Short mmCIF file of C-alpha atoms in Angstrom, two decimals:
data_model
loop_
_atom_site.label_atom_id
_atom_site.label_comp_id
_atom_site.label_asym_id
_atom_site.label_seq_id
_atom_site.Cartn_x
_atom_site.Cartn_y
_atom_site.Cartn_z
CA MET A 1385 0.00 0.00 0.00
CA SER A 1386 1.66 3.23 -1.17
CA CYS A 1387 -1.12 5.67 -0.25
CA LYS A 1388 0.59 8.38 1.80
CA ASN A 1389 -2.66 9.58 3.31
CA TYR A 1390 -4.35 6.32 4.26
CA ASP A 1391 -5.72 7.61 7.56
CA SER A 1392 -7.96 10.01 5.62
CA CYS A 1393 -9.02 7.42 3.05
CA CYS A 1394 -12.00 5.14 3.42
CA ALA A 1395 -11.00 1.55 3.99
CA ALA A 1396 -13.32 0.62 1.12
CA ASP A 1397 -10.59 1.73 -1.30
CA PHE A 1398 -8.43 -1.17 -0.10
CA MET A 1399 -10.95 -3.85 0.89
CA PRO A 1400 -10.64 -7.41 -0.45
CA VAL A 1401 -12.30 -7.72 -3.85
CA GLY A 1402 -14.66 -10.45 -2.64
CA ASP A 1403 -15.95 -8.20 0.14
CA LEU A 1404 -16.36 -5.33 -2.34
CA ARG A 1405 -18.42 -7.48 -4.72
CA SER A 1406 -20.68 -8.58 -1.85
CA ILE A 1407 -21.32 -4.96 -0.89
CA GLN A 1408 -21.99 -4.07 -4.52
CA LEU A 1409 -24.53 -6.87 -4.93
CA SER A 1410 -26.35 -6.04 -1.71
CA ARG A 1411 -26.54 -2.36 -2.59
CA LEU A 1412 -27.57 -3.09 -6.17
CA GLN A 1413 -30.44 -5.27 -5.02
CA ASN A 1414 -31.59 -2.61 -2.55
CA ILE A 1415 -31.41 0.28 -5.01
CA VAL A 1416 -33.20 -1.63 -7.78
CA ALA A 1417 -36.00 -2.56 -5.37
CA HIS A 1418 -36.15 1.05 -4.15
CA ALA A 1419 -36.33 2.46 -7.69
CA TYR A 1420 -38.93 -0.11 -8.78
CA LYS A 1421 -41.15 0.62 -5.80
CA ASN A 1422 -40.95 4.41 -5.85
CA VAL A 1423 -40.31 5.57 -9.43
CA GLU A 1424 -42.97 4.89 -12.03
CA PHE A 1425 -40.46 5.41 -14.84
CA PHE A 1426 -38.17 2.59 -13.67
CA ARG A 1427 -41.07 0.32 -12.76
CA LYS A 1428 -42.58 0.62 -16.26
CA ARG A 1429 -39.19 0.14 -17.96
CA MET A 1430 -38.52 -2.98 -15.93
CA ASP A 1431 -42.02 -4.36 -16.43
CA ASP A 1432 -41.74 -3.79 -20.18
CA SER A 1433 -38.46 -5.76 -20.10
CA GLY A 1434 -39.99 -8.55 -18.01
CA ILE A 1435 -37.65 -7.86 -15.09
CA LYS A 1436 -38.49 -7.78 -11.38
CA PRO A 1437 -36.17 -6.74 -8.52
CA ALA A 1438 -36.11 -10.36 -7.32
CA ASP A 1439 -34.41 -11.33 -10.61
CA ILE A 1440 -31.19 -9.56 -9.51
CA LYS A 1441 -29.41 -12.45 -7.84
CA ASP A 1442 -25.87 -11.82 -9.11
CA LEU A 1443 -23.89 -8.76 -10.21
CA LYS A 1444 -24.04 -10.00 -13.80
CA ASP A 1445 -27.82 -9.75 -13.59
CA ILE A 1446 -27.41 -5.98 -13.86
CA GLN A 1447 -27.21 -6.61 -17.61
CA LYS A 1448 -30.90 -7.59 -17.56
CA LEU A 1449 -31.87 -4.08 -16.53
CA PRO A 1450 -32.77 -1.46 -19.17
CA PHE A 1451 -30.54 1.54 -19.79
CA SER A 1452 -31.42 5.10 -18.84
CA LYS A 1453 -30.33 8.22 -20.74
CA LYS A 1454 -30.17 11.99 -20.36
CA ILE A 1455 -33.38 12.40 -22.34
CA ASP A 1456 -35.16 10.45 -19.59
CA LEU A 1457 -34.32 13.16 -17.06
CA ARG A 1458 -35.56 15.85 -19.42
CA ASP A 1459 -38.76 13.95 -20.20
CA THR A 1460 -39.54 13.56 -16.48
CA TYR A 1461 -38.53 17.13 -15.55
CA PRO A 1462 -38.39 18.25 -12.82
CA PHE A 1463 -39.09 15.56 -10.21
CA GLY A 1464 -40.36 12.56 -12.15
CA LEU A 1465 -37.37 10.41 -11.18
CA CYS A 1466 -37.47 11.26 -7.47
CA ALA A 1467 -37.73 8.14 -5.35
CA VAL A 1468 -38.39 9.85 -2.02
CA PRO A 1469 -40.91 12.45 -0.83
CA MET A 1470 -39.79 16.07 -1.25
CA SER A 1471 -39.76 16.32 2.54
CA GLU A 1472 -36.66 14.08 2.45
CA VAL A 1473 -34.90 16.07 -0.31
CA VAL A 1474 -32.44 18.54 1.22
CA ARG A 1475 -30.78 19.87 -1.94
CA LEU A 1476 -31.40 20.25 -5.67
CA HIS A 1477 -28.82 20.81 -8.39
CA ALA A 1478 -29.40 21.34 -12.10
CA SER A 1479 -27.54 21.67 -15.36
CA SER A 1480 -27.53 24.93 -17.28
CA GLY A 1481 -30.24 23.74 -19.67
CA THR A 1482 -28.59 25.35 -22.70
CA THR A 1483 -29.83 22.54 -24.97
CA GLY A 1484 -33.34 22.30 -23.55
CA LYS A 1485 -34.85 21.73 -20.12
CA PRO A 1486 -32.20 21.48 -17.40
CA ILE A 1487 -31.22 18.18 -15.83
CA VAL A 1488 -32.47 18.27 -12.24
CA VAL A 1489 -30.91 16.06 -9.55
CA ALA A 1490 -32.02 15.64 -5.95
CA TYR A 1491 -30.22 14.58 -2.77
CA THR A 1492 -31.22 13.31 0.64
CA LYS A 1493 -29.00 14.07 3.64
CA GLU A 1494 -27.55 10.56 3.31
CA ASP A 1495 -26.82 11.16 -0.39
CA LEU A 1496 -24.86 14.29 0.49
CA ASP A 1497 -22.91 12.28 3.07
CA VAL A 1498 -21.95 9.77 0.36
CA TRP A 1499 -20.91 12.61 -1.96
CA ALA A 1500 -18.71 14.19 0.72
CA GLU A 1501 -17.21 10.78 1.50
CA VAL A 1502 -16.16 9.94 -2.06
CA MET A 1503 -14.77 13.44 -2.60
CA LYS A 1504 -12.84 13.12 0.66
CA ARG A 1505 -11.39 9.80 -0.46
CA GLY A 1506 -10.41 11.30 -3.81
CA LEU A 1507 -8.72 14.35 -2.35
CA ALA A 1508 -6.85 12.20 0.16
CA GLY A 1509 -5.70 9.91 -2.64
CA ALA A 1510 -4.26 12.96 -4.38
CA GLY A 1511 -2.12 13.67 -1.34
CA LEU A 1512 -4.21 16.38 0.31
CA SER A 1513 -5.01 16.34 4.03
CA ARG A 1514 -6.42 18.33 6.93
CA ASN A 1515 -3.16 20.28 7.00
CA ASP A 1516 -3.81 21.81 3.57
CA ILE A 1517 -5.61 24.91 2.30
CA ILE A 1518 -7.79 24.13 -0.73
CA GLN A 1519 -9.19 26.81 -3.04
CA ILE A 1520 -12.45 25.91 -4.80
CA ALA A 1521 -12.60 27.73 -8.15
CA TYR A 1522 -15.48 25.75 -9.61
CA GLY A 1523 -18.80 27.54 -9.85
CA TYR A 1524 -21.12 27.35 -6.87
CA GLY A 1525 -24.90 27.26 -7.15
CA LEU A 1526 -26.84 24.82 -9.32
CA PHE A 1527 -23.64 23.49 -10.92
CA THR A 1528 -22.43 20.53 -8.84
CA GLY A 1529 -18.71 21.28 -9.06
CA GLY A 1530 -18.29 23.97 -6.43
CA LEU A 1531 -20.33 22.53 -3.56
CA GLY A 1532 -19.18 18.98 -4.31
CA ALA A 1533 -15.50 19.89 -4.00
CA HIS A 1534 -16.25 22.19 -1.06
CA CYS A 1535 -18.04 19.56 1.06
CA GLY A 1536 -15.41 16.93 0.28
CA SER A 1537 -12.63 19.31 1.33
CA GLU A 1538 -14.42 20.10 4.58
CA ALA A 1539 -14.97 16.38 5.23
CA LEU A 1540 -11.23 15.93 4.77
CA GLY A 1541 -10.68 18.56 7.45
CA ALA A 1542 -8.84 20.92 5.12
CA THR A 1543 -9.16 24.70 5.23
CA VAL A 1544 -11.49 25.69 2.38
CA VAL A 1545 -11.30 28.89 0.33
CA PRO A 1546 -14.72 29.08 -1.46
CA ALA A 1547 -13.54 31.41 -4.24
CA SER A 1548 -15.98 30.17 -6.91
CA VAL A 1549 -15.23 31.31 -10.48
CA GLY A 1550 -14.32 34.70 -11.88
CA ASN A 1551 -12.36 37.68 -10.58
CA THR A 1552 -9.19 36.00 -11.74
CA GLN A 1553 -6.73 38.56 -10.33
CA ARG A 1554 -8.32 38.12 -6.92
CA GLN A 1555 -8.05 34.35 -7.24
CA VAL A 1556 -4.29 34.68 -7.77
CA MET A 1557 -4.02 37.07 -4.82
CA LEU A 1558 -5.84 34.62 -2.55
CA MET A 1559 -3.61 31.75 -3.66
CA ARG A 1560 -0.53 33.80 -2.83
CA ASP A 1561 -1.69 35.48 0.39
CA PHE A 1562 -3.46 32.47 1.93
CA GLY A 1563 -0.71 30.00 1.06
CA VAL A 1564 -3.07 27.74 -0.89
CA ASN A 1565 -1.76 24.17 -1.34
CA GLY A 1566 -4.47 22.71 -3.58
CA ILE A 1567 -7.00 23.98 -6.09
CA CYS A 1568 -10.13 22.50 -7.67
CA CYS A 1569 -11.25 23.97 -11.01
CA THR A 1570 -11.45 23.29 -14.74
CA PRO A 1571 -8.06 22.79 -16.42
CA SER A 1572 -8.74 25.59 -18.90
CA TYR A 1573 -9.46 28.03 -16.06
CA PHE A 1574 -6.28 27.08 -14.22
CA LEU A 1575 -4.34 27.73 -17.42
CA HIS A 1576 -5.94 31.19 -17.40
CA LEU A 1577 -4.89 31.65 -13.76
CA ILE A 1578 -1.29 30.85 -14.68
CA GLU A 1579 -1.40 33.40 -17.51
CA GLN A 1580 -2.85 36.12 -15.29
CA ALA A 1581 -0.31 35.40 -12.55
CA ASN A 1582 2.51 35.76 -15.07
CA LEU A 1583 1.10 39.08 -16.31
CA ALA A 1584 1.05 40.29 -12.70
CA GLY A 1585 4.67 39.29 -12.25
CA ILE A 1586 3.82 36.30 -10.04
CA ASP A 1587 5.55 33.00 -10.71
CA MET A 1588 3.05 30.39 -9.55
CA ARG A 1589 5.88 27.88 -9.31
CA GLU A 1590 7.15 29.83 -6.30
CA LEU A 1591 3.83 29.61 -4.43
CA PRO A 1592 2.97 26.81 -1.94
CA ILE A 1593 0.40 25.27 -4.31
CA ARG A 1594 1.35 21.69 -5.16
CA VAL A 1595 -1.89 19.87 -6.16
CA GLY A 1596 -4.49 20.66 -8.80
CA ILE A 1597 -7.77 18.70 -9.07
CA PHE A 1598 -9.07 19.29 -12.58
CA GLY A 1599 -12.30 18.14 -14.19
CA ALA A 1600 -15.65 19.14 -15.75
CA GLU A 1601 -14.16 19.15 -19.26
CA PRO A 1602 -11.99 16.79 -21.33
CA TRP A 1603 -8.26 17.55 -21.22
CA SER A 1604 -5.25 15.93 -22.78
CA GLN A 1605 -1.87 14.77 -21.57
CA GLY A 1606 -0.39 17.77 -23.33
CA MET A 1607 -2.60 20.07 -21.26
CA ARG A 1608 -1.44 18.26 -18.10
CA GLU A 1609 2.18 18.95 -19.00
CA GLN A 1610 1.47 22.65 -19.57
CA LEU A 1611 -0.34 22.99 -16.25
CA GLU A 1612 2.30 21.14 -14.26
CA LYS A 1613 5.18 23.00 -15.89
CA GLY A 1614 3.49 26.39 -15.61
CA ALA A 1615 2.61 26.12 -11.91
CA GLY A 1616 4.99 23.50 -10.53
CA ILE A 1617 2.09 21.33 -9.39
CA GLU A 1618 0.93 17.73 -9.65
CA ALA A 1619 -2.26 17.61 -11.73
CA PHE A 1620 -5.03 15.08 -11.01
CA ASP A 1621 -7.91 14.16 -13.29
CA ILE A 1622 -11.30 13.91 -11.55
CA TYR A 1623 -14.49 12.59 -13.12
CA GLY A 1624 -18.13 12.98 -12.29
CA LEU A 1625 -21.47 14.02 -13.69
CA SER A 1626 -24.52 15.59 -12.12
CA GLU A 1627 -26.84 12.77 -13.12
CA ILE A 1628 -24.82 10.33 -10.99
CA ILE A 1629 -23.82 12.58 -8.07
CA GLY A 1630 -21.42 15.29 -9.28
CA PRO A 1631 -17.61 15.31 -9.09
CA GLY A 1632 -16.15 12.41 -7.18
CA VAL A 1633 -17.26 9.38 -9.19
CA ALA A 1634 -13.61 8.67 -10.02
CA ILE A 1635 -10.21 10.32 -9.56
CA GLU A 1636 -6.55 9.62 -10.19
CA CYS A 1637 -4.24 8.54 -7.41
CA THR A 1638 -0.57 9.54 -7.31
CA GLU A 1639 0.31 6.75 -9.75
CA HIS A 1640 -1.60 8.58 -12.55
CA GLN A 1641 -2.51 5.35 -14.31
CA GLY A 1642 -6.23 5.91 -14.68
CA MET A 1643 -8.97 7.15 -12.35
CA HIS A 1644 -10.15 4.97 -9.48
CA VAL A 1645 -13.94 4.53 -9.52
CA PHE A 1646 -15.51 4.52 -6.06
CA GLU A 1647 -17.33 1.41 -7.13
CA ASP A 1648 -18.78 0.62 -3.73
CA HIS A 1649 -21.12 3.52 -4.61
CA PHE A 1650 -21.04 3.63 -8.43
CA TYR A 1651 -21.08 0.40 -10.42
CA PRO A 1652 -19.27 0.78 -13.78
CA GLU A 1653 -19.85 -1.06 -17.04
CA ILE A 1654 -18.43 -0.54 -20.52
CA ILE A 1655 -20.73 -1.16 -23.47
CA ASP A 1656 -20.51 -1.05 -27.23
CA PRO A 1657 -22.16 2.33 -27.91
CA ASP A 1658 -23.85 1.01 -31.05
CA THR A 1659 -25.17 -2.36 -29.85
CA GLY A 1660 -25.38 -1.91 -26.09
CA GLU A 1661 -23.42 -5.14 -25.60
CA VAL A 1662 -21.38 -5.25 -22.38
CA LEU A 1663 -17.66 -5.36 -23.15
CA PRO A 1664 -15.00 -7.05 -21.02
CA ASP A 1665 -12.60 -5.06 -18.86
CA GLY A 1666 -9.88 -3.50 -20.96
CA GLU A 1667 -11.95 -2.82 -24.08
CA MET A 1668 -12.81 0.72 -25.12
CA GLY A 1669 -16.47 1.70 -25.16
CA GLU A 1670 -19.14 3.83 -23.51
CA LEU A 1671 -19.18 4.13 -19.74
CA VAL A 1672 -22.43 3.11 -18.04
CA LEU A 1673 -22.93 3.84 -14.34
CA THR A 1674 -25.43 2.65 -11.72
CA THR A 1675 -25.73 4.48 -8.40
CA LEU A 1676 -25.65 1.93 -5.59
CA SER A 1677 -26.38 4.23 -2.66
CA LYS A 1678 -28.11 7.38 -3.97
CA TYR A 1679 -31.71 7.25 -2.80
CA ALA A 1680 -33.32 10.59 -3.68
CA MET A 1681 -32.81 10.05 -7.40
CA PRO A 1682 -31.21 6.67 -8.20
CA MET A 1683 -29.86 6.10 -11.71
CA ILE A 1684 -29.96 2.58 -13.17
CA ARG A 1685 -27.49 1.78 -15.96
CA TYR A 1686 -27.08 5.40 -17.00
CA ARG A 1687 -25.41 5.86 -20.39
CA THR A 1688 -22.87 8.63 -19.87
CA ARG A 1689 -21.77 8.95 -23.55
CA ASP A 1690 -18.20 9.12 -22.23
CA LEU A 1691 -15.73 6.83 -24.00
CA THR A 1692 -13.18 4.99 -21.89
CA ARG A 1693 -12.19 1.51 -20.68
CA ILE A 1694 -12.04 -0.26 -17.33
CA ILE A 1695 -8.56 -1.05 -16.03
CA ALA A 1696 -8.89 -4.12 -13.85
CA GLU A 1697 -5.18 -4.75 -13.15
CA PRO A 1698 -4.10 -3.92 -9.58
CA CYS A 1699 -2.79 -0.40 -9.06
CA LYS A 1700 0.59 0.14 -7.42
CA CYS A 1701 -1.11 2.38 -4.85
CA GLY A 1702 -2.76 -0.70 -3.34
CA ARG A 1703 -6.36 0.25 -4.00
CA THR A 1704 -8.57 -2.63 -5.05
CA ILE A 1705 -11.27 -0.51 -6.64
CA ARG A 1706 -10.98 -0.59 -10.41
CA ARG A 1707 -9.91 2.30 -12.59
CA ILE A 1708 -11.18 3.86 -15.78
CA ASP A 1709 -8.84 5.29 -18.36
CA ARG A 1710 -8.76 9.00 -19.13
CA ILE A 1711 -12.01 9.94 -20.87
CA SER A 1712 -10.86 9.89 -24.49
CA ALA A 1713 -13.93 11.68 -25.81
CA ARG A 1714 -17.66 12.12 -25.46
CA SER A 1715 -19.69 10.57 -28.24
CA ASP A 1716 -21.93 13.67 -28.01
CA ASP A 1717 -18.92 15.87 -28.89
CA MET A 1718 -18.09 14.05 -32.09
CA PHE A 1719 -18.56 15.79 -35.42
CA ILE A 1720 -18.21 14.34 -38.92
CA ILE A 1721 -16.14 16.11 -41.55
CA ARG A 1722 -16.03 14.59 -45.04
CA GLY A 1723 -17.04 11.22 -43.62
CA VAL A 1724 -14.40 11.21 -40.87
CA ASN A 1725 -15.37 11.07 -37.18
CA VAL A 1726 -13.49 13.81 -35.32
CA PHE A 1727 -13.30 14.53 -31.59
CA PRO A 1728 -12.05 17.86 -30.20
CA SER A 1729 -9.80 15.96 -27.80
CA GLN A 1730 -7.94 14.44 -30.76
CA ILE A 1731 -7.19 17.89 -32.11
CA GLU A 1732 -5.99 19.13 -28.72
CA SER A 1733 -3.68 16.15 -28.33
CA ALA A 1734 -2.17 16.82 -31.75
CA LEU A 1735 -1.77 20.56 -31.21
CA LEU A 1736 0.12 20.19 -27.96
CA THR A 1737 2.77 17.96 -29.54
CA VAL A 1738 4.03 21.00 -31.48
CA PRO A 1739 6.54 23.25 -29.66
CA GLY A 1740 5.35 26.84 -29.39
CA VAL A 1741 1.64 25.99 -29.30
CA THR A 1742 -0.50 26.80 -26.25
CA ALA A 1743 -3.61 24.98 -25.02
CA ASN A 1744 -5.81 27.86 -26.15
CA TYR A 1745 -7.54 27.02 -29.42
CA LEU A 1746 -10.90 27.25 -31.17
CA ILE A 1747 -12.35 24.81 -33.70
CA ILE A 1748 -14.62 26.51 -36.23
CA LEU A 1749 -16.95 24.38 -38.35
CA THR A 1750 -18.43 25.92 -41.51
CA THR A 1751 -20.12 24.85 -44.74
CA GLU A 1752 -18.40 25.77 -48.00
CA LYS A 1753 -19.78 24.86 -51.42
CA GLY A 1754 -22.11 22.36 -49.81
CA MET A 1755 -19.34 20.59 -47.85
CA ASP A 1756 -18.45 20.81 -44.18
CA SER A 1757 -15.09 22.38 -43.46
CA ILE A 1758 -12.93 22.83 -40.36
CA GLU A 1759 -10.54 25.55 -39.27
CA VAL A 1760 -8.53 25.59 -36.08
CA GLN A 1761 -7.42 28.88 -34.59
CA VAL A 1762 -4.37 28.34 -32.43
CA GLU A 1763 -2.68 30.70 -30.00
CA ILE A 1764 1.07 30.48 -30.08
CA SER A 1765 3.31 31.24 -27.14
CA PRO A 1766 5.02 34.63 -26.82
CA GLU A 1767 8.35 32.89 -27.35
CA ALA A 1768 7.17 31.40 -30.65
CA PHE A 1769 5.56 34.62 -31.87
CA SER A 1770 7.71 36.05 -34.63
CA ASP A 1771 7.59 38.80 -37.22
CA GLN A 1772 9.35 36.49 -39.63
CA VAL A 1773 6.76 35.18 -42.08
CA LYS A 1774 8.79 32.07 -42.87
CA ASP A 1775 8.92 31.10 -39.18
CA LEU A 1776 5.16 31.41 -38.80
CA GLU A 1777 4.54 29.51 -42.03
CA ALA A 1778 6.79 26.68 -40.83
CA LEU A 1779 4.93 26.54 -37.49
CA GLN A 1780 1.59 26.55 -39.28
CA LYS A 1781 2.70 23.68 -41.51
CA ASN A 1782 3.94 21.66 -38.51
CA ILE A 1783 0.59 22.10 -36.74
CA SER A 1784 -1.35 21.07 -39.84
CA LYS A 1785 0.78 17.93 -40.24
CA ALA A 1786 0.39 17.01 -36.57
CA VAL A 1787 -3.41 17.27 -36.73
CA GLU A 1788 -3.61 15.41 -40.03
CA SER A 1789 -1.54 12.56 -38.62
CA VAL A 1790 -4.11 12.10 -35.84
CA ILE A 1791 -7.49 12.66 -37.55
CA GLY A 1792 -6.56 11.81 -41.14
CA LEU A 1793 -7.80 15.14 -42.51
CA ARG A 1794 -5.98 18.18 -43.76
CA ILE A 1795 -7.47 21.24 -42.09
CA ARG A 1796 -6.95 24.97 -42.18
CA VAL A 1797 -4.80 26.31 -39.36
CA LYS A 1798 -4.84 29.95 -38.39
CA LEU A 1799 -2.19 31.22 -35.99
CA VAL A 1800 -3.33 33.96 -33.65
CA ALA A 1801 -1.39 36.09 -31.17
CA PRO A 1802 -1.24 35.32 -27.43
CA GLN A 1803 -4.32 36.36 -25.42
CA THR A 1804 -6.46 36.48 -28.59
CA ILE A 1805 -8.92 33.65 -27.93
CA ALA A 1806 -11.57 34.38 -25.30
CA ARG A 1807 -10.96 32.72 -21.93
CA SER A 1808 -13.63 30.85 -20.00
CA GLU A 1809 -14.18 30.93 -16.24
CA GLY A 1810 -16.04 27.63 -16.40
CA LYS A 1811 -16.01 24.95 -19.06
CA ALA A 1812 -14.01 26.06 -22.07
CA LYS A 1813 -15.91 26.47 -25.35
CA ARG A 1814 -13.69 24.75 -27.91
CA VAL A 1815 -16.04 24.33 -30.89
CA LEU A 1816 -17.93 27.00 -32.80
CA ASP A 1817 -20.36 25.27 -35.16
CA GLN A 1818 -21.39 27.59 -38.01
CA ARG A 1819 -22.42 24.86 -40.41
CA ILE A 1820 -25.56 25.27 -42.47
CA LYS A 1821 -28.23 22.95 -41.07
CA ASN A 1822 -30.38 21.06 -43.55
#
């Protein structure tokens, strides 16, 4: 066991696998019976599939249960999936609803305790403890990120700085003056913090901060390297989604070989996104999650649309809970250009292999002469910025080749000066779709 902070971790992270599977089965049976009894939606879905709660006798029987999807939460908006009376609901969160009705999620007091517990375990696994000061730069309010990270940090016993998002210069001041050791935010926003610190003459590498917990948007290994180099920190990938509980479903440990799923509370499966067939551990597919201990609004076999794989091999840290690989892409984010499936994360990975390129970019999709086209605007670093046309042309050509080698398409690349592309205080907007819709 190489966890340096075991006293703050839940023993469930290290329990024998047989004991873990027994807990999973017991909780699965209870949550399926609870959902069947109290949620008409799940009861009808199960009845239509010829499944009763008593049919769940083994963990593999989870495959008999029907899937649920995001559209189901929208169709039952706002409280159609609640499995407890509103008198037992102590908090509501919701998505922004930019693509329709918002996704509403509800929590009992016990659900919030579970959320704080898994976040505590994740933060401890990243090397944080009660002796640290943690700045929360996720948004508070209906978005789950801020309060999820906040409550987990408090459960850990750490000193919490509830900075929320925005007021970037003040964020940097707080980090410096309070001696912040850890920060929780989106990776794109932390990159912005590094930039603003540099403009203010502050070298973040000289501050006490040593740990960054980054999530809420896909980010590449190249982005990790920029963040760690720019701030002198160790960056950790955290995964979660509101429909399941919020941040804290899975997180990296200090080995950085995938994210440990707190599978005593969230049961993971990987399926073929086209057929729905369950795939064995190790194969890439769509992540499906079942909440095993969330009672206000349980989710049964929820299709996340996130593409990853389960890593079943033991981790050097000693944890027995399985890991998922870095989220390679969201199937919802995919766009098709000239018959080729393209994910924004592929483009980011390619861009950041080219020296002189920053992690600030914008993908612009347009329609030209009846065909979809793609342009990538890329900020280059101040060091790479040159008034020599030949130097910029060479850099542009290198970027184009790097992207083509990954996605198999030649695209237009436009180099833009540092600080040109708009920064985001929340999730970065990477794609601007201006295509003509039929």
